[in-house]
PDB file of C-alpha atoms in Angstrom:
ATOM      1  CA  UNK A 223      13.548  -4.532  25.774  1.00  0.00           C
ATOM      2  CA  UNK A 224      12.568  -6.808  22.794  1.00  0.00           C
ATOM      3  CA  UNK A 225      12.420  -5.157  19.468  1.00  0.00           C
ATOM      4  CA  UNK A 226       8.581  -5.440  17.855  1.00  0.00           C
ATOM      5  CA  UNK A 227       8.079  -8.213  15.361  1.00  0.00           C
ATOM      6  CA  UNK A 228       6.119  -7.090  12.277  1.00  0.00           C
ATOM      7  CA  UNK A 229       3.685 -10.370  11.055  1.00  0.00           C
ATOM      8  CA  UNK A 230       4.418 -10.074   7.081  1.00  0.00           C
ATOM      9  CA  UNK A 231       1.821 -11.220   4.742  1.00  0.00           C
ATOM     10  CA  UNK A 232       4.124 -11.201   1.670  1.00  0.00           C
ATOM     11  CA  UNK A 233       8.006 -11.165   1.684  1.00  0.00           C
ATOM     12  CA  UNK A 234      10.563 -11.579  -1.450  1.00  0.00           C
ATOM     13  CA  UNK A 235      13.563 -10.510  -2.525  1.00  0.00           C
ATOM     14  CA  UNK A 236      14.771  -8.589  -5.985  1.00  0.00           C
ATOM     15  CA  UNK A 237      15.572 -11.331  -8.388  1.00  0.00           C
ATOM     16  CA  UNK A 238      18.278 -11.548 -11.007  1.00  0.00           C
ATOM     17  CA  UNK A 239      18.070 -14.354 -13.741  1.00  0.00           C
ATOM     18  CA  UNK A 240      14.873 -15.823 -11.545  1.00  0.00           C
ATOM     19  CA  UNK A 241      17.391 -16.149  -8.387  1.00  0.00           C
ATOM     20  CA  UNK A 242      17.043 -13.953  -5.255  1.00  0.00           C
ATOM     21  CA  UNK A 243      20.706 -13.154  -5.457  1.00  0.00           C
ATOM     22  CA  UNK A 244      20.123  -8.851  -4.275  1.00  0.00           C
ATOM     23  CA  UNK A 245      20.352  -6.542  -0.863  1.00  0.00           C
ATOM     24  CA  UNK A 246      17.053  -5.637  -2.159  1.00  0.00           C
ATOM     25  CA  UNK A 247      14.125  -6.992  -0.211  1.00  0.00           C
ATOM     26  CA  UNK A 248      10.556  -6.304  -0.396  1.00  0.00           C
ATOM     27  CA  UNK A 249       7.365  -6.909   2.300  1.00  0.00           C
ATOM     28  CA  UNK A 250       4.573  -6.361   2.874  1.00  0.00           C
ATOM     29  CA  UNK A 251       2.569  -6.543   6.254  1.00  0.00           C
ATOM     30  CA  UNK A 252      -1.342  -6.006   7.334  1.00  0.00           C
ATOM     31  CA  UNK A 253      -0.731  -1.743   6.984  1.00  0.00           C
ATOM     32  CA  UNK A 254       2.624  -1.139   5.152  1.00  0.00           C
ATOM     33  CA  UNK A 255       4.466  -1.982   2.353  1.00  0.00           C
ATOM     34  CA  UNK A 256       8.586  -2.103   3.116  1.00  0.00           C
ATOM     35  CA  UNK A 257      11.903  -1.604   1.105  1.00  0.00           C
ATOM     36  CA  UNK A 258      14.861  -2.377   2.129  1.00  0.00           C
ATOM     37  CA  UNK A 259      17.858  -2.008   0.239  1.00  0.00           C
ATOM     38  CA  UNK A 260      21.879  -2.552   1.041  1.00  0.00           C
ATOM     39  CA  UNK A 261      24.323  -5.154   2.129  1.00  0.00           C
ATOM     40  CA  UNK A 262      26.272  -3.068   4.605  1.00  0.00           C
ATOM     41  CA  UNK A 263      24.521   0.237   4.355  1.00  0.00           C
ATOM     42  CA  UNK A 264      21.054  -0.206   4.335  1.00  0.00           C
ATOM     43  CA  UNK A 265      18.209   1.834   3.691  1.00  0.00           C
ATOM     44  CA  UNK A 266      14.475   1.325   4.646  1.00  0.00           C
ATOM     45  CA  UNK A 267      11.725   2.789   3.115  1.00  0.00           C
ATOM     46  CA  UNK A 268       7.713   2.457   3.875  1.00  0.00           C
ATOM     47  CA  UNK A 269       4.425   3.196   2.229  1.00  0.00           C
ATOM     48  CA  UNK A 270       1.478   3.129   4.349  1.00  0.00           C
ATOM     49  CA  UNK A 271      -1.104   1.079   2.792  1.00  0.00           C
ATOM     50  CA  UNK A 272      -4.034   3.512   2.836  1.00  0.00           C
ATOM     51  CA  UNK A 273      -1.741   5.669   0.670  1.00  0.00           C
ATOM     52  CA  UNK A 274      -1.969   3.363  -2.548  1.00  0.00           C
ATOM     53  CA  UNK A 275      -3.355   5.005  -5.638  1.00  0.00           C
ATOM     54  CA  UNK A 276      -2.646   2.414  -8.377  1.00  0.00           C
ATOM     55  CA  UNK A 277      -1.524  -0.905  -8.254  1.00  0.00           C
ATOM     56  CA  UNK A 278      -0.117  -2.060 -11.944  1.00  0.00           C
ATOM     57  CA  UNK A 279       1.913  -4.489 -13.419  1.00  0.00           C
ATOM     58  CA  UNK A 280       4.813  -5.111 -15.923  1.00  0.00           C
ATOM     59  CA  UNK A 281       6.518  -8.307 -17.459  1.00  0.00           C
ATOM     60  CA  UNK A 282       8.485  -8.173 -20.013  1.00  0.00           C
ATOM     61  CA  UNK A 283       9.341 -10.891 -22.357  1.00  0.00           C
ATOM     62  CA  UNK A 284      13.009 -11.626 -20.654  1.00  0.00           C
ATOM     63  CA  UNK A 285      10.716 -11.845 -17.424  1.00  0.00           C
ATOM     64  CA  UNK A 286       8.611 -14.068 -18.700  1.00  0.00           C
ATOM     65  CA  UNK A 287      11.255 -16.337 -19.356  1.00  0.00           C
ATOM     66  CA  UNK A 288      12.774 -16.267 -15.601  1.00  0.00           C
ATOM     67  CA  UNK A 289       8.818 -16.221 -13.530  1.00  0.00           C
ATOM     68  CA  UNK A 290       9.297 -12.878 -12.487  1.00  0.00           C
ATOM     69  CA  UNK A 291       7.688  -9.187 -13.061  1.00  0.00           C
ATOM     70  CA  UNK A 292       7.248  -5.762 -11.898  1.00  0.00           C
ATOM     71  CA  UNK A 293       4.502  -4.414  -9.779  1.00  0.00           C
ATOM     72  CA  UNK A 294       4.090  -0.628  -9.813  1.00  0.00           C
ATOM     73  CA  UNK A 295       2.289   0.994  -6.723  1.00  0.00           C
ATOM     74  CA  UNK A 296       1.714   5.081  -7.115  1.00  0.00           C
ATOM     75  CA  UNK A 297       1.091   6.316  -3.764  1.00  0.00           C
ATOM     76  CA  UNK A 298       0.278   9.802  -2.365  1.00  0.00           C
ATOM     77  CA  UNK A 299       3.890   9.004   0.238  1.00  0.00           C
ATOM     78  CA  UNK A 300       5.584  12.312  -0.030  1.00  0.00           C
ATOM     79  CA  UNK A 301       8.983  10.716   0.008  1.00  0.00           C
ATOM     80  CA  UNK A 302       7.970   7.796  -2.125  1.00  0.00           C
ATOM     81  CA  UNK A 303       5.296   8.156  -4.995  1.00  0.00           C
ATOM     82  CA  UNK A 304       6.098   5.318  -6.970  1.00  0.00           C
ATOM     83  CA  UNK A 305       7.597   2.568  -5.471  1.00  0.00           C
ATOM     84  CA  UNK A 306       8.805  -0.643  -8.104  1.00  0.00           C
ATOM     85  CA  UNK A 307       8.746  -3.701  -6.728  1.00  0.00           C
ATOM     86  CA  UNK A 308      10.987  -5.435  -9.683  1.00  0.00           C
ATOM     87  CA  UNK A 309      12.037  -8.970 -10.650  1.00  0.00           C
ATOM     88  CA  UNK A 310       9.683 -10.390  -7.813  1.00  0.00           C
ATOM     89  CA  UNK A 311       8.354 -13.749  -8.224  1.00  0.00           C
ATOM     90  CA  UNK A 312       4.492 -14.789  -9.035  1.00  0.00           C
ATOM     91  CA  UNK A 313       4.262 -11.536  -9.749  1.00  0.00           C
ATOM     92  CA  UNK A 314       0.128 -11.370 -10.358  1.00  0.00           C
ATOM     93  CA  UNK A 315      -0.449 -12.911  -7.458  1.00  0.00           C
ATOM     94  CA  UNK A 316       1.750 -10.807  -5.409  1.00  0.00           C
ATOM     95  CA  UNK A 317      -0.335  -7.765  -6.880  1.00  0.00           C
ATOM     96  CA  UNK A 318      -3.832  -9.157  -5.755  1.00  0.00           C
ATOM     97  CA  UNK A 319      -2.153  -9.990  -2.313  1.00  0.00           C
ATOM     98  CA  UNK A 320      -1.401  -6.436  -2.507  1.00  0.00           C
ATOM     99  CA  UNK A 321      -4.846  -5.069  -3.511  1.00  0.00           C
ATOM    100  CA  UNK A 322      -5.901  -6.984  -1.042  1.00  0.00           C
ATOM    101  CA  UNK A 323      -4.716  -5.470   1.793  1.00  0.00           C
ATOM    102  CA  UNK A 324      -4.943  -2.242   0.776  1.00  0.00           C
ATOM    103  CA  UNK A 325      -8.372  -2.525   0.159  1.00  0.00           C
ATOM    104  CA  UNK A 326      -9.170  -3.942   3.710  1.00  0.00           C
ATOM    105  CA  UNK A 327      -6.776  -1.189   5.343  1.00  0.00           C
ATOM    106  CA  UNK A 328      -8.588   1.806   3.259  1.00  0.00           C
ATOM    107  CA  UNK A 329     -11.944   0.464   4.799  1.00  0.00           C
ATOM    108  CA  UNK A 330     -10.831  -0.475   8.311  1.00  0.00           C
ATOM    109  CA  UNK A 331      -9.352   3.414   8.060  1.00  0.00           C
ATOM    110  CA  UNK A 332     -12.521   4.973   7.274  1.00  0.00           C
ATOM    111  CA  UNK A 333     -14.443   2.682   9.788  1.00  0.00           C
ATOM    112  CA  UNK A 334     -11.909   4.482  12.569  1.00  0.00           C
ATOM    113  CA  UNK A 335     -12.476   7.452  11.192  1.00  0.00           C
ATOM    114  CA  UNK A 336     -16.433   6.956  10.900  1.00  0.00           C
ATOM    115  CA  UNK A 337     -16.574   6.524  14.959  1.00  0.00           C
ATOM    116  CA  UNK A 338     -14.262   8.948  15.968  1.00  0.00           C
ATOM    117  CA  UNK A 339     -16.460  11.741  14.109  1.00  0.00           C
ATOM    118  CA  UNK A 340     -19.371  10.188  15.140  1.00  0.00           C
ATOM    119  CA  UNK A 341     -20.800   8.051  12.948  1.00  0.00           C
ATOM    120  CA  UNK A 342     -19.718   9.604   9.515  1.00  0.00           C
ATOM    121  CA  UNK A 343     -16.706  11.172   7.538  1.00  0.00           C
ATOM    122  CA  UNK A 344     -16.561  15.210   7.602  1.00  0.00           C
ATOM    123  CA  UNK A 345     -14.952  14.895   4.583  1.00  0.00           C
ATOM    124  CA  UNK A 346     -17.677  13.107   2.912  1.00  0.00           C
ATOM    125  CA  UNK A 347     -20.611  15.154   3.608  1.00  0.00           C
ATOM    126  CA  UNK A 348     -21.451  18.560   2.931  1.00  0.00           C
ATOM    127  CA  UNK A 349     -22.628  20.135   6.472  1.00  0.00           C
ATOM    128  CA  UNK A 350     -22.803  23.367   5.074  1.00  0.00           C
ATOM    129  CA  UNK A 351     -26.543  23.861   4.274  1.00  0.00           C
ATOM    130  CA  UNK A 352     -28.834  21.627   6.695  1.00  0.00           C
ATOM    131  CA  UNK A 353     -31.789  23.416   5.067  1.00  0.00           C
ATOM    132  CA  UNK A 354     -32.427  20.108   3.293  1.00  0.00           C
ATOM    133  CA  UNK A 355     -32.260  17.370   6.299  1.00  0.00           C
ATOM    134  CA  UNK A 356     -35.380  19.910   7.598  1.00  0.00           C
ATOM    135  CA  UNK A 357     -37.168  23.271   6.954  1.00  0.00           C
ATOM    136  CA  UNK A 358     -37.104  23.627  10.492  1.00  0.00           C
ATOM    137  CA  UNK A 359     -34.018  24.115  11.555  1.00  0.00           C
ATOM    138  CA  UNK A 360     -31.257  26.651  10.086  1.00  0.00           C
ATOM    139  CA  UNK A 361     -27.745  26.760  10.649  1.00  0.00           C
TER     140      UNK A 361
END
């Protein structure tokens, strides 16, 4: 049985003086954002898209000089609130690849969500008091 492949919209790897010389690697695919870390024990971490809070991003001057920077993503993951993607290359474009995608995933969610529940998102209405939809009817 083949494993499944994963189509990646952004990969890279943890840089050190600009080169991608670390067993940390970094991607990013339609609905998740992956870490990876270790040469011969490895680790794997995920944060599901639709979990993104914040999206920022750091350079500092010595990153400057090697064409790499740090994006920040906050998250509501339990295991993984902030995740630091660090050293990565084209670093601002790598965030609005990022904002991207979790914008289109946050809106594709709720558009599942929408049909399932008919139409519209419990959480997002209050269906306590119909009194104002019409005098008529009283639940």
């Amino acid at each position: 049985m083949s494993k499944p492949t994963i189509d990646y919209l952004w990969q890279d790897r943890r840089r050190r003086l600009g080169m991608p010389l670390s067993f940390t690697r970094y991607a990013l695919s339609e609905d998740r954002l992956f870490l990876e870390t270790g040469l011969l024990s490895t680790r794997s971490e995920e944060i599901l898209l639709y979990r993104v809070r914040d999206i920022s991003l750091k350079i500092s001057l010595f990153q400057r000089i090697f064409g790499v920077g740090t994006i920040v993503i906050q998250s509501s993951d339990k295991s993984m609130p902030t995740l630091e993607l660090k050293n990565i290359k084209r670093p601002r474009n790598v965030k609005e690849i990022i904002h991207s995608a979790v914008e289109e995933m946050k809106i594709a969610r709720r558009m599942r969500v929408g049909e399932i529940m008919g139409g519209y998102d419990d959480h997002d209405h209050d269906h306590d008091d119909y009194d104002d939809y019409d005098d008529d009817y009283h639940y």
